[in-house]
Amino acid sequence: MQTSKRSIRLHGISNETRSEDIAQSAADYLKVGQGLKASVSGFFRRSPAPEATGAVLGLSLAPQSNYQTATITYAKEKHKNNAYNNARKILERARSGPSPDDKFDGMTVLYSCPDSLPDTDICAVHGLNGNALDTWMGDSKMWLRDYLPDHLAFRHSRIMTYGYNSSLLDRGSIDMRLSNIADSMLLALGNLRSSAEEQSRPVIFICHSMGGIVARLAMTRYHKNRQKFEQVQLGRCGLLFLSTPNLGSMAANWSNFTIALAEAFVGVRSNLLDNLKALNPTMVDNVDDWASMSSPPIVRCFCESLRTGSHQVVTESSAGFLTDTAFRLPDTDHHTVCKFDTDTCQAFVIVMGALCAMRNQLLRFETPVPPINCASNELNPLLFDNGFRKLRANFVERSRILYKTFDINLDNANKKPSLVLTGMAGSGKTELLLKMATEESRRNVFVLSASNVKTLWHKLEEYACIIGHDLIVGRFPYADLHERWTSSLLILDDVETNEDLEEILMELPGTAQIAMSTRSPTVSRTLMQKKSCMQINVPVLEVEEAVKLITDLLTLTLITITPEQKLALVCALKKHPFALCAASVYLPHLRRFLGQTTSSTLVNRFLELLNEDAVEARKRFFDFDIRPDLSISKLFESTLTRIGRPITGVQKNYSIPPLIQICAFLSDEDCFLAFALFFDVLTQLEPCSIPEKLRPFRKGLMSEEATVTKALESSLFIEIDGIMYIPNLWRECIILNTCDVNERSEWLEQILKTCYFYFEESKDGGRLAAYVENCNRIMGRHRILHSDLNLQGDQREWFKSAISSPATRNIGITSENADGAKEES
């Protein structure tokens, strides 16, 4: 247990002893032990030792139970050690009298109003690696003892500290859970508040760092287990938090892995960590417990304003609790946020103002009403994500993928393999990762986001700051964190964005299971080789899954539609999860502009803009932000940027390889129309027969291998049974967002001319008929007329004949839009 560096405590002092006697004995304790009288009463009447001048910084004497308790603080540690040893010698010789110690465990009363019964109890609770006196001690003053009793509002109070074993560097430390510590504090407080008058007093807990979690847990356990604490009567309570990681304790998984991180950065010995089960999430109260109290304690939250070392250990966001926002105390770091050397410094004045307000509120019976809607954490066990978004409530069970994951883990029960989920943007990879996290009821789950090795370690260090609290000041490079990751699940989302992926993979511990997501098949193959990962492909939803998703989403909007309309929506949006989510947000937005209309009419109008020639309306839907800075178009932008080109160019200033633009006019995923065949045909044509914009591709796709690879890695291209396509959602984005009206006409014209020349040379109309039909469908959807294309007379006649020819239907391509490419009247 942590001992005080400069202070000692004396128990069992007789009630006749006065403060002057303690001051005199404090000085005499500094004498060398030889010649000390065995008589305790005589000792208290000794004259001060000459070497004690200026050595005593402060002291207190207050009634506690049937005796009195004193505290003495010396200027130097050697003075304290000398005094402590001499005090023990006196006790050994006298075999009675005050008992000295320097641990300050349990309750220590510092002050009790001498003139009347106290009206308020104040109890200070320290944090990890703290001491019940030193935690609150500045260079020369212990403000709870030396300043607080002199304040007018607290002259009629009783002030005490509670100490518990919180050392992590002592072999015998942390032999209790947080719940045990909280229970012990309640019982100690109950023993001290034994009379009816004492039990009616309000209590204010002043808490530093993890001490706030101890006190908060004590509150919820007291209210949930009244029978267990029947001898404890708390009355009305208040909690003043000084850099208590309230958000951290609710959002983090306080189990073995989190402590392993603390070990990595602060050198905590492994054999002690097994006992640190106090930080298990099942031992920490949650918001629901707090909200269930009829009169929850009033709360004030503060945090440090300066960094401790290179980090701010507890930030404003993590120090707040429920609706109580944390305020920064000026010129304080994580250690000095609870120490005040003068009673005029800004931080002390702010804290005193909060304490006075809390006291007045408690004495006026003005406990606040519990919040009506109190958010509870949906993830159980708690996922430590540091801001990573939570799983959606309307997550659609993708049973085929989840069963596959379950089977992989079941088949490898002893050592669960790492997994890599691969698929296009918006297909639901992140949701599946979060679903995996919620299924892990007995494991530690951490989300790690890092773009390179440096930011990876920064992220780990950031987590360690929140977890380690008081311990994060030092770094011990020889601590082994890998061995404690065995039961952990690490989640890395979008790993292809990492600059130093291979180095990051080397830094991650081999004993942990890692679940990753990527859009890149190449990265997926690398992960399978480097980390022996099992690959799971995440395609768009199955029809039944997509229908369930749109049903759940629209239920929240009060829009009711028929099963046929649901199926039509699913087909129009290509079963893409993100597009379906976007539609559910856009429909209520669209209703505002249509006026009073039925749900059925609303959905029909929306389907029209998706399926017909409403280009501008469709563009508005694609650009609509369902959340700040998140739309279908922006999701496409994030995909486009991954091919390594700056976004500068046509309508939205894109720069996109011409190959990808033309492929958008040559691919139809629904009809299994792949673009590779078209480029194979280009290699067979005479150069003079290839239209100008297509001549760079006359050597086929192999000459564009670099662009194709990047497109595959960014999920702009996908592979189905070894054949490449552009997903229809991205195809529409490419045509809408990267091509203006003239460019659309030019690409269609180039493709149709190529098909015409191939027909003229080979007389094989069927081979490219599907591309002709696809061009016709695109013209219908984008209101491009025959006259908009620079086709010669014989070429135009051939085109009309081709789109109505049985040959197109014989290869599975319908001509439902054959008349969609309208002639000018």
Coordinates of C-alpha atoms in Angstrom, one line a residue, residues 553-554 557 579-591 624-627:
L553 CA -35.7 1.5 -41.7
L554 CA -39.1 2.8 -43.0
T557 CA -40.2 7.0 -40.6
A579 CA -28.1 3.1 -50.6
L580 CA -31.1 1.6 -48.8
C581 CA -30.2 3.6 -45.7
A582 CA -29.9 6.7 -47.8
A583 CA -33.4 6.1 -49.3
S584 CA -35.0 5.7 -45.9
V585 CA -33.7 9.2 -44.9
Y586 CA -34.4 10.8 -48.3
L587 CA -38.1 9.7 -48.5
P588 CA -39.2 11.9 -45.6
H589 CA -37.2 14.7 -47.1
L590 CA -38.9 14.2 -50.4
R591 CA -42.3 14.2 -48.8
F624 CA -28.2 14.1 -50.3
D625 CA -26.3 13.9 -47.0
I626 CA -28.0 11.3 -44.7
R627 CA -25.5 12.4 -42.0

